[in-house]
XYZ file of C-alpha atoms in Angstrom:
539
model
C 1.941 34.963 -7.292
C 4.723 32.326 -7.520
C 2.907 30.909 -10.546
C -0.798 30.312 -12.737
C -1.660 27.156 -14.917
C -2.964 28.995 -17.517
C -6.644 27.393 -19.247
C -6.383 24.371 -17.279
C -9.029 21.816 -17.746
C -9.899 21.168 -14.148
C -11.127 18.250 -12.555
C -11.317 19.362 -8.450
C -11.701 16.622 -6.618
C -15.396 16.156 -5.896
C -16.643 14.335 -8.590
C -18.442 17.280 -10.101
C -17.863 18.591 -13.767
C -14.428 19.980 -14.914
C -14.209 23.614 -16.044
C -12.005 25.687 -17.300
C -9.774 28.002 -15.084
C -6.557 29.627 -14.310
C -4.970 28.131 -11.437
C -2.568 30.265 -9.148
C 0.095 29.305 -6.550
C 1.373 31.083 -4.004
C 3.669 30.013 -0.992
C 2.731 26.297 -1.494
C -0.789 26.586 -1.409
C -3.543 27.525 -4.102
C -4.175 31.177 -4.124
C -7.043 31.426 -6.621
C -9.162 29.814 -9.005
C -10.465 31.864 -11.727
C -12.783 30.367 -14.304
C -12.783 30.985 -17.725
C -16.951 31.862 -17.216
C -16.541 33.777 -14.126
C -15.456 37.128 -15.564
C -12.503 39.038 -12.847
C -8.600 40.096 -13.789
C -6.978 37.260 -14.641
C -3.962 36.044 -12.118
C -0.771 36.790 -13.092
C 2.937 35.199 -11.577
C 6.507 35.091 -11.960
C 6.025 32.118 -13.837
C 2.919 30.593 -16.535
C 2.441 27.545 -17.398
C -0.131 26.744 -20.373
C -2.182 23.864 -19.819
C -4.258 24.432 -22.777
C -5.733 20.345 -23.627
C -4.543 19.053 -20.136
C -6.461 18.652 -16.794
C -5.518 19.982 -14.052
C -6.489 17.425 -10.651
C -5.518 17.247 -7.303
C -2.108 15.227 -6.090
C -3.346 11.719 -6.136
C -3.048 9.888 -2.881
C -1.884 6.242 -2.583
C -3.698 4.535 0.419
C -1.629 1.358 0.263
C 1.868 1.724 -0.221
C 5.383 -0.081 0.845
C 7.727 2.574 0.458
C 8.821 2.595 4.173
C 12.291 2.357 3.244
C 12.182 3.813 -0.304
C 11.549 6.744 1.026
C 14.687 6.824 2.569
C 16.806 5.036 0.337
C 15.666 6.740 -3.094
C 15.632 10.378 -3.546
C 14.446 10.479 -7.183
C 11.473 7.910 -6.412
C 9.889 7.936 -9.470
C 8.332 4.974 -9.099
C 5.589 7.203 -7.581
C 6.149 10.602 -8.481
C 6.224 9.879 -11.654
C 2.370 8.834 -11.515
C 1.461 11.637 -10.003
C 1.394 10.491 -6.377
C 1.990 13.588 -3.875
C 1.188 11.329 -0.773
C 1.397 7.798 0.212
C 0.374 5.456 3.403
C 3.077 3.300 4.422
C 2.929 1.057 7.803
C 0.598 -0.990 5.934
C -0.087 -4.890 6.340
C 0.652 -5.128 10.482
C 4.425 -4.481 9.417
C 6.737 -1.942 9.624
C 9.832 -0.388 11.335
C 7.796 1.480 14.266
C 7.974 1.135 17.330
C 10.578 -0.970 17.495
C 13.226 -1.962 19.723
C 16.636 -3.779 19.194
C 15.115 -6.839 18.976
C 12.383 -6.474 17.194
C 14.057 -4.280 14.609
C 16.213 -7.160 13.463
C 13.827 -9.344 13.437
C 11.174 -7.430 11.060
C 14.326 -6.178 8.989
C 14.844 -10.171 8.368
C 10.661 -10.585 8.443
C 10.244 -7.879 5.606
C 12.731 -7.906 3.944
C 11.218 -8.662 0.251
C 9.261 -6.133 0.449
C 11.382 -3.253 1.463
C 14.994 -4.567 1.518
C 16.948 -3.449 4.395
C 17.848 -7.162 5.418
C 20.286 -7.023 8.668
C 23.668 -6.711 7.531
C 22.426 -3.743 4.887
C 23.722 -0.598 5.896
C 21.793 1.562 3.143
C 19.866 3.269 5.563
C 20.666 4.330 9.007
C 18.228 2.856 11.211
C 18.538 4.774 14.630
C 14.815 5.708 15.071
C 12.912 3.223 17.409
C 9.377 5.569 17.996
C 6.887 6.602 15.623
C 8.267 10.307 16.203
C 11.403 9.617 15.300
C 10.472 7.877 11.987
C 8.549 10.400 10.529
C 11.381 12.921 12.101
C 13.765 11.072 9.572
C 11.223 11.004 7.160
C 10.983 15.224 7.535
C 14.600 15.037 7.425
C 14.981 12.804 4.645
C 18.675 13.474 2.482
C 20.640 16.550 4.078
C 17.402 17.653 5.522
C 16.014 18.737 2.119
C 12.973 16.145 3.171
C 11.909 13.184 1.039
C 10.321 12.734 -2.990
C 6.745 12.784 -2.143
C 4.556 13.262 1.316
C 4.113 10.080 3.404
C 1.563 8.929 6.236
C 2.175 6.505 8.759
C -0.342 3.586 10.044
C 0.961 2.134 13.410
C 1.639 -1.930 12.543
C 0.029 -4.085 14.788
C 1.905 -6.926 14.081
C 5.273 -5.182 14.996
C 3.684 -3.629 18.220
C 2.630 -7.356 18.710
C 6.161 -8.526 18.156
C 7.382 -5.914 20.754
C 4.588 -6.040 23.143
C 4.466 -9.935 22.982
C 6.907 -11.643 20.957
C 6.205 -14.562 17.869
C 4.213 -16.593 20.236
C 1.065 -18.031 18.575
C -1.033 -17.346 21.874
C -3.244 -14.985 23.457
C -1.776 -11.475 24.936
C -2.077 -10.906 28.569
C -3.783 -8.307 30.111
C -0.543 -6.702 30.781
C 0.279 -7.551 27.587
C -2.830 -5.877 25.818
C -2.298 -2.671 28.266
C 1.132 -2.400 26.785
C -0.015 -2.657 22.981
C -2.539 -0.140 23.846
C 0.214 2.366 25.417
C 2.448 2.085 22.212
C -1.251 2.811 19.851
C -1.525 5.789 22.113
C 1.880 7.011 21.705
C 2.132 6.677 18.019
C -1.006 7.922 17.446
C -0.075 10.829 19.494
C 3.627 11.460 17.654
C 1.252 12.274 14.512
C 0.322 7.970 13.036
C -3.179 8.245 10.995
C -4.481 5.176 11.931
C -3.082 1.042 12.918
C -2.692 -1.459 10.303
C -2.783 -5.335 10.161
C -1.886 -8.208 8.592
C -4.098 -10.989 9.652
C -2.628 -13.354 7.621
C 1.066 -12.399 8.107
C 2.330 -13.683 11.627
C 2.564 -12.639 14.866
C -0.260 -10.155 13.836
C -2.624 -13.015 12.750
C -2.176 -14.341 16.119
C -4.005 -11.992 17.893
C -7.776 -12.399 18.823
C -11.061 -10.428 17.583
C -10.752 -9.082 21.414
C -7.210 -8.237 21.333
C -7.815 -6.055 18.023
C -10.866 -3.957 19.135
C -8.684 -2.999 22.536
C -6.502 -1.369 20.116
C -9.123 -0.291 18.060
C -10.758 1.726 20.743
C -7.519 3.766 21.146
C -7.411 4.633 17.833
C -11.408 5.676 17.555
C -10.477 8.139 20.452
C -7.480 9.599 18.722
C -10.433 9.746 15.436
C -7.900 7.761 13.624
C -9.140 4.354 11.360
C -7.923 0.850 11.128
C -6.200 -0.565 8.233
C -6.700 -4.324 8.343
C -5.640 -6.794 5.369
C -8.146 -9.343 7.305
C -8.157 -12.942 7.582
C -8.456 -14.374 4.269
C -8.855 -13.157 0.754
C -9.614 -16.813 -0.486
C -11.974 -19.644 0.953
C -13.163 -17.394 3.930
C -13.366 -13.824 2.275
C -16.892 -12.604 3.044
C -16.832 -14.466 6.904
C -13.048 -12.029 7.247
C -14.497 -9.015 5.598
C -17.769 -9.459 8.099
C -14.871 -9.911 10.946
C -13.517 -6.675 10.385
C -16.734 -4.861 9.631
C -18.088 -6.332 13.002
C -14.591 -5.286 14.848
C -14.583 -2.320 13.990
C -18.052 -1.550 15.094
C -17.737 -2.744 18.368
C -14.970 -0.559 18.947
C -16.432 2.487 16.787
C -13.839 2.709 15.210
C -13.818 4.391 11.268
C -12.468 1.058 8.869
C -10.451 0.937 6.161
C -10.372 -2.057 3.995
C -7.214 -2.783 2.506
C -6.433 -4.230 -0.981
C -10.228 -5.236 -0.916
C -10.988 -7.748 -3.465
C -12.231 -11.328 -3.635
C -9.256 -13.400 -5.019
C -9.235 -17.459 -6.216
C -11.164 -19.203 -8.422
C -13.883 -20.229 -5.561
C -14.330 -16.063 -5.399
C -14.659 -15.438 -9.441
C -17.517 -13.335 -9.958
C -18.960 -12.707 -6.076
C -17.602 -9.231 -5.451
C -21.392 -8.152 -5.660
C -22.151 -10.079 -2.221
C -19.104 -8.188 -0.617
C -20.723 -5.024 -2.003
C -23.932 -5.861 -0.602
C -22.402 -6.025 2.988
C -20.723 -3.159 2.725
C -23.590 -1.276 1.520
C -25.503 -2.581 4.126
C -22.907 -1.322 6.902
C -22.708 2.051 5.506
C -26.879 2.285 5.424
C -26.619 1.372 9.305
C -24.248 4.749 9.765
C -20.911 2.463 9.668
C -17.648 4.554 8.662
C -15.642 2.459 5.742
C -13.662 2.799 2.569
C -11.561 0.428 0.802
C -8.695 0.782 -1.462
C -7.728 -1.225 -4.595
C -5.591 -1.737 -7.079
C -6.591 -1.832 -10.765
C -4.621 -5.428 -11.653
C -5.564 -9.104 -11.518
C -2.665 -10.463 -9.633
C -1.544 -10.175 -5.885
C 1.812 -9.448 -4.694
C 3.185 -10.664 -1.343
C 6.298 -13.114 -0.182
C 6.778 -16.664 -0.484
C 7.288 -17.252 3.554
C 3.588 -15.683 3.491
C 2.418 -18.776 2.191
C 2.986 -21.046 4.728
C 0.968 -22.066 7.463
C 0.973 -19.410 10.719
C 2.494 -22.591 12.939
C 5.291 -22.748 10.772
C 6.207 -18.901 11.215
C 5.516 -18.865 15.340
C 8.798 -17.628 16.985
C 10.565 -15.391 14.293
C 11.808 -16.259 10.660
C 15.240 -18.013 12.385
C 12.353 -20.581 14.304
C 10.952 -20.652 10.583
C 14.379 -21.565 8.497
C 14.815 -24.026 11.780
C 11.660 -25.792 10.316
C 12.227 -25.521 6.726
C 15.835 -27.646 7.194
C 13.897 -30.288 9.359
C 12.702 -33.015 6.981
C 10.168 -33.754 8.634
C 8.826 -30.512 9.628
C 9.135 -29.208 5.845
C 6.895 -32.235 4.925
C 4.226 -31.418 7.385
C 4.260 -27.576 6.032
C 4.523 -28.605 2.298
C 0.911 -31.288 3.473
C -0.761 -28.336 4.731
C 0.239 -25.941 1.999
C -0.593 -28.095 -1.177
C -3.713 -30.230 0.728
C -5.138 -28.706 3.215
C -4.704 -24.864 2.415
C -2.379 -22.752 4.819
C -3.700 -19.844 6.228
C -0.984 -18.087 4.839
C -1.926 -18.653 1.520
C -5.884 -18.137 2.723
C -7.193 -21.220 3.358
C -6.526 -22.562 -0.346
C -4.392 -25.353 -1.464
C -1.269 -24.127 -2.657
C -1.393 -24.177 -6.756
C 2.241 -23.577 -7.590
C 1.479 -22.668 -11.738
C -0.019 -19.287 -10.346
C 3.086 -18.551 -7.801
C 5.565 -16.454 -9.545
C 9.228 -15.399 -8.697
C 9.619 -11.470 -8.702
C 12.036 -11.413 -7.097
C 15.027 -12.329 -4.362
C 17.805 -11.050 -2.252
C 20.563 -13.815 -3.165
C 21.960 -12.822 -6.833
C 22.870 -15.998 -7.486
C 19.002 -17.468 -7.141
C 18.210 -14.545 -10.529
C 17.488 -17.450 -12.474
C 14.719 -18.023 -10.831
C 12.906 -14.673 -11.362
C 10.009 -13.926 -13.943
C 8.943 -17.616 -13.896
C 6.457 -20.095 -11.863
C 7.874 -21.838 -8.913
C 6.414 -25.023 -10.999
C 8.042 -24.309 -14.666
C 11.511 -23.737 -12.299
C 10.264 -27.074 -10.643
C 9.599 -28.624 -14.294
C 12.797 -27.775 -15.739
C 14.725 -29.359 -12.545
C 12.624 -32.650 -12.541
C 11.678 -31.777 -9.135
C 8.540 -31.144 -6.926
C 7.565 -27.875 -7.057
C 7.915 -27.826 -3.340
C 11.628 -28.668 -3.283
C 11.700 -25.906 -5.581
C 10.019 -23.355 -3.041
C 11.946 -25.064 -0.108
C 15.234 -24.020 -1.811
C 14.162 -20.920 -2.420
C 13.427 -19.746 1.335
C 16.272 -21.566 2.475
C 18.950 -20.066 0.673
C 17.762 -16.946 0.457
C 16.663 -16.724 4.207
C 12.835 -16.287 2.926
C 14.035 -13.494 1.062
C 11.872 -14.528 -2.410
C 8.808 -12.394 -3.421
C 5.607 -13.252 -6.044
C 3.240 -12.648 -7.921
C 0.119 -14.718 -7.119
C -1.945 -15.063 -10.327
C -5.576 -15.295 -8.806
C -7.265 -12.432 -9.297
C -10.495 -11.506 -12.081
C -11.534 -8.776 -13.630
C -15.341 -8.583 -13.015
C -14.385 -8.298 -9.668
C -11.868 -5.867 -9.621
C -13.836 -3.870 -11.868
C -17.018 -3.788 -9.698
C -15.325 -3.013 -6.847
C -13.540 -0.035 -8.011
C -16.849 1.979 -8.872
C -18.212 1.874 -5.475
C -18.400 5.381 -3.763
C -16.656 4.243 -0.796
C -13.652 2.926 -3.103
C -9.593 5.053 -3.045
C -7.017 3.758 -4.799
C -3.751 1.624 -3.333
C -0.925 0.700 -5.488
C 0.411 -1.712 -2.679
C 3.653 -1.430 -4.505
C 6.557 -3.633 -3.486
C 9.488 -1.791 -5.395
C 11.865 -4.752 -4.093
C 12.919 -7.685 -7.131
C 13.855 -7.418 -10.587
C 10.378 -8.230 -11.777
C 8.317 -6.341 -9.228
C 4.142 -6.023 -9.687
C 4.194 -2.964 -12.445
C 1.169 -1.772 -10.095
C 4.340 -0.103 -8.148
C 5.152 1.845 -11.316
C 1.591 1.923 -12.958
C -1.336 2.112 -10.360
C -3.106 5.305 -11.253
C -2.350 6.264 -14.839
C -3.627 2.459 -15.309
C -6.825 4.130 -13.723
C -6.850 6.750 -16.158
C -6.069 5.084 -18.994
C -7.331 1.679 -18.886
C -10.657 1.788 -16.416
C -11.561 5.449 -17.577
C -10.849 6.344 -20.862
C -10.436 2.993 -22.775
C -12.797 0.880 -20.617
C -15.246 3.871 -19.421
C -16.005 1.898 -16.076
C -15.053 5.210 -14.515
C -16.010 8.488 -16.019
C -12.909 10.853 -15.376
C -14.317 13.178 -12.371
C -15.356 10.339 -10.608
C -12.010 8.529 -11.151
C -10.079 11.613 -9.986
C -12.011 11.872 -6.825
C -11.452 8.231 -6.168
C -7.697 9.126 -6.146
C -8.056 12.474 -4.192
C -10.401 13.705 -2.067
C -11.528 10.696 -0.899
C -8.744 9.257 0.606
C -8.102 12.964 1.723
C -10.973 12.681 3.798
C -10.412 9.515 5.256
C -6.966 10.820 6.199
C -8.706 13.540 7.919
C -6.536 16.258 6.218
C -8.198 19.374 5.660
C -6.461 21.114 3.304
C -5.643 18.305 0.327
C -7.753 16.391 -2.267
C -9.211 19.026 -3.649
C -8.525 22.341 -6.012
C -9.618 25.085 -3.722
C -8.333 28.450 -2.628
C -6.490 27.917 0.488
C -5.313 24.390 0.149
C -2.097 23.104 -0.489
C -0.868 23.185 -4.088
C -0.234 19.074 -4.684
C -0.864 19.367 -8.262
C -1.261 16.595 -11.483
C -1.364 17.688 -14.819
C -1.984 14.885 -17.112
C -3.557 14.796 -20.947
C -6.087 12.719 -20.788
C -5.880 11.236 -24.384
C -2.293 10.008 -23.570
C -1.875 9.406 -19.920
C -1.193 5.261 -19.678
C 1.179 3.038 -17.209
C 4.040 2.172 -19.378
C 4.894 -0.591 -16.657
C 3.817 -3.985 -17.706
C 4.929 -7.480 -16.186
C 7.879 -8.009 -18.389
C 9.312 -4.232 -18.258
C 7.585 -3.427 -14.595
C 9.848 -0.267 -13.769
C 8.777 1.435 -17.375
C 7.544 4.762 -16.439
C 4.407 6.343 -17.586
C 3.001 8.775 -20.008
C 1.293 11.514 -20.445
C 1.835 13.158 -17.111
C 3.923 15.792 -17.589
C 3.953 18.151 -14.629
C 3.439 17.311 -10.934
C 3.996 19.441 -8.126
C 4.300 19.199 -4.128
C 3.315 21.866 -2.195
C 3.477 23.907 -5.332
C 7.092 22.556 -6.618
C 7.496 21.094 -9.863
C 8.963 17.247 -8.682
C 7.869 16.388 -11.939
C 8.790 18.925 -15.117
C 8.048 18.332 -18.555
C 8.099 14.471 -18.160
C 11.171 14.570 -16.316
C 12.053 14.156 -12.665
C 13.203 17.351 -10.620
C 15.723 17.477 -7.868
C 13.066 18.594 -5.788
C 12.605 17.029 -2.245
C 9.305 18.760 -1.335
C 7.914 15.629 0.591
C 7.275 15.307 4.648
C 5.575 13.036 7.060
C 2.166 14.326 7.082
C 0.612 13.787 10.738
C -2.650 13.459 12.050
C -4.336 16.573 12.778
C-alpha cells in the first residue's frame, strides 16, 4: 500500500456512528478499511500516519463556490484547501466564463469582475477557451499541466448562455433564440457540466421567463443533471421565488438545487420554518431537491447587483452610461432607496447594512471595511453619491457585505436532511466574507461542537456524501473500499475558522492533513506543492 492512517477515528460519510479503523491508500483510491473490532492483519504501507485523537472524514465538497478564476490564477489556494475542501462547484449564480464568445467574454470579464477579478485589460490568466470543454481542459491542465489545488465541477451559467444566445436585452427569447440556448445546455452538458446555474436577480439571466428556464431545464433532466438557481428574491418575495423554482423545476422534471437558501431581511427574521414546510412538502410528493448554505449571517454579492434590472439592460458600459446621466442616476437611486430594486430583492435599499469589501481601483482602499453610509457620513454626503462614486470610478468594480441575515434561520435551515454546505466564497477585495476562508471548520466548530445544532456524523455527511450524491459521482463522499482517497483529518476539539471579518484570509485550525486522490495537499498544517486537482465531469 502507498499508505494507512493508523487508529483513525472515522466518521464515513453516512451519518452513521464513527469507529475506529486503519485506513489504507493505494493508487489514489481507498484500498481497505480495517476496524479496530473487526479482527484481520492489519494493513501495512510505505508510509503511516497516526491519527490516534483525530477523525478521519471524507474530502468535504463545496456546492457553491466562485473560484472560476482562482483556480487558475492561485496554485497554493488555500483559501479552500486549507478547510479541507477536495472539490468545489463553480459556474454558480447564471455567471461564468463558459460558453463564451469574443463578445461576451469581455463583457462578463467587466460584468464579474468583483467577484473573480480578471477585469479586461488583466492579463493574469490566459483566456483562450470559449466551450465548456475547453475550460475544464485548462482546468485539467492547470500550471505546467501538473492540474489545479483542489477538484472542481462546472454548472453551465444561464445568464452567460443568455448573454450569448440573446444579448442584455430585457425581453423575451425567440424561439430561435430558446433553440439556441438549448443547443449550448446540450453541448456543455455533454463536454462533462453537472448541471445549469442562475442568477435570477443578476441581469440578463433575470430576464428570462418561467418558460424560457424549464426549456433549458428539460435538457438538463435528460442529461440527469440538476439546476442551480439563486431565484428571484431572497427578501420581500422569498417563499413566492422559492415556490417558482420548486414549481419550475417540476414541470420540467428536473432534480433542483437551491442555492445559498436562506430567508434574508428583517421582513424574513424568524420564517425559515414556512420555507421548510414547502420543501418538505415537495420532497413527500417524490420531488428531487437539496439546498446548500453557508453557516454566517451576512450575504456577499456586488454593489451593481443592487440596482434595479432596467438599469443593467444592455451590458455594464449601457449601465456606467446611466450612472453619469443625472437624471437617470436619480431615477435608479428612487427605486433603490423607495421602492426596492429587484436587484437588491424587492427591499428598499438600507445603506448602514451595505458594506465595502472590496474594489478594483487602489486608490478607492479607503473605502473598504466600512458602510457605504459611515463613508457617506464622514463626506457630508448622501449615501447614494457615495455608492454612485463608487461604481463610477471603479467601473462597478466594488463588492459587499450585506448585513441582513439571522441566526434562527440559518440555523434551522442547516439541520434539514436535504441541506450541503456552500461557502459561496468571493476571494476578490481586501476584506472579503471570511466564509471564503472559514465555511466548514465554522461548521465544525461553531454549529457542531460549541453550539451542538449538528451532532458531528451528521455534520460530516452534510459536507460529503450528500452533495456527492447530488453530483452524481459514484465513487466520493464516503470512506469505502474502492473510492477515491479525498481525505480530511481534523481534531475535533480544535478544528475552528480562524477567518473573521476584520482578518478574513486567517486560515484555520485544527486540520492538519488533507489529501486529493490520496496526496497530502495539506501536511502537518502546512500547504503542499501538490496539484492533485481536475475538472470532475458528469458521469
Amino acid at each position: 500500500m502507498d499508505l494507512v492512517i493508523r487508529d483513525a477515528r472515522v466518521i464515513d460519510g453516512t451519518g452513521g456512528a464513527a469507529y475506529r479503523a486503519d485506513v489504507a491508500v493505494d493508487g489514489g483510491r481507498i484500498a481497505a478499511v480495517v476496524r479496530e473490532d473487526g479482527g484481520g492483519p492489519r494493513p501495512t504501507a510505505r508510509r503511516t500516519v497516526d491519527a490516534d485523537g483525530l477523525v478521519l472524514s471524507p474530502g468535504f465538497i463545496d456546492m457553491h463556490a466562485h473560484s472560476d478564476l482562482a483556480l487558475l490564477r492561485d496554485p497554493d489556494h488555500s483559501a479552500k484547501a486549507a478547510q479541507g475542501v477536495t472539490l468545489e462547484v463553480i459556474g454558480q449564480d447564471g455567471l461564468s466564463y463558459a460558453p463564451v464568445d469574443d463578445r461576451t467574454l469581455a463583457q462578463i470579464r467587466t460584468a464579474i469582475t468583483g467577484w473573480n477579478g480578471g477585469a479586461p485589460g488583466s492579463t493574469d490568466i490566459d483566456f483562450s477557451w470559449r466551450t465548456v470543454g475547453e475550460f475544464l481542459d485548462r482546468l485539467d491542465h492547470g500550471f505546467d499541466g501538473r492540474g489545479i489545488a483542489v477538484n472542481a465541477a462546472y454548472l453551465i451559467p444561464q445568464g452567460t448562455v443568455r448573454m450569448l444566445a440573446v444579448g442584455w436585452e430585457d425581453r423575451d427569447a425567440t424561439p430561435a433564440e430558446v433553440a439556441r440556448m438549448k443547443e449550448l445546455v446540450a453541448e456543455g452538458l455533454q463536454q462533462g457540466a453537472v448541471g445549469l446555474s442562475s442568477g435570477l436577480t443578476y441581469t440578463p439571466g433575470m430576464y428570462a421567463s418561467d418558460s424560457e428556464l424549464t426549456e433549458l431545464c428539460r435538457v438538463v433532466a435528460a442529461y440527469d443533471g440538476y439546476y442551480c438557481p439563486h431565484h428571484r428574491s431572497y427578501g420581500a418575495g422569498a417563499l413566492r421565488a422559492y415556490e417558482e423554482m420548486v414549481a419550475l423545476s417540476r414541470e420540467a422534471g428536473c432534480a433542483l438545487h437551491l442555492a445559498h437558501a436562506t430567508m434574508n431581511f428583517g421582513l424574513n427574521k424568524g420564517r425559515a420554518p414556512e420555507l421548510l414546510a414547502l420543501l418538505d412538502t415537495a420532497l413527500a410528493d417524490g420531488a428531487d431537491i437539496t439546498l446548500d448554505t453557508y453557516p454566517y449571517l451576512p450575504g456577499c454579492t456586488t454593489l451593481a447587483a443592487m440596482m434595479p434590472s432596467w438599469a443593467a439592460e444592455g451590458g455594464p458600459e449601457a449601465a456606467l452610461a446611466r450612472l453619469r446621466d443625472d437624471a437617470t442616476a436619480e431615477r435608479i437611486r428612487h427605486v433603490m432607496e423607495v421602492e426596492g430594486a429587484d436587484g437588491c430583492h424587492g427591499v428598499p435599499m438600507d445603506w448602514d447594512t451595505i458594506e465595502i469589501s472590496g474594489v478594483n481601483d487602489p486608490s478607492l482602499a479607503g473605502y473598504v471595511g466600512r458602510t457605504i453610509a459611515a463613508s457617506a457620513r464622514e463626506r457630508g454626503e448622501a449615501p447614494w453619491i457615495t455608492a454612485r462614486r463608487l461604481l463610477l470610478e471603479d467601473h462597478l468594480g466594488p463588492t459587499i457585505l450585506q448585513h441582513v441575515g439571522h441566526e434562527e434561520n440559518v440555523q434551522a435551515i442547516m439541520q434539514h436532511p436535504v441541506h450541503t454546505g456552500g461557502s459561496d466564497g468571493i476571494l476578490q477585495g481586501a476584506k472579503p466574507h471570511p466564509r471564503a476562508y472559514g465555511t466548514f471548520p465554522q461548521y465544525l466548530g461553531r454549529y457542531v461542537r460549541e453550539l451542538g445544532v449538528l451532532t458531528l456524523e451528521e455534520c460530516v455527511a452534510h459536507l460529503t456524501s450528500r452533495p456527492a450524491a447530488r453530483l452524481r459521482l459514484p465513487d466520493r463522499g464516503r470512506i469505502h473500499e474502492g473510492y477515491r482517497a479525498d481525505l480530511v483529518l481534523f481534531d475535533p476539539d480544535t478544528v475552528a475558522a480562524g477567518s473573521t471579518f476584520d482578518a478574513p484570509r486567517t486560515l484555520p485550525t485544527g486540520i492538519p492533513h488533507v489529501l486529493i486522490d490520496g496526496r497530502f495537499v495539506i501536511e502537518n498544517g502546512r500547504r503542499t506543492d501538490v496539484l492533485a486537482g481536475r475538472s470532475v465531469r458528469r458521469a
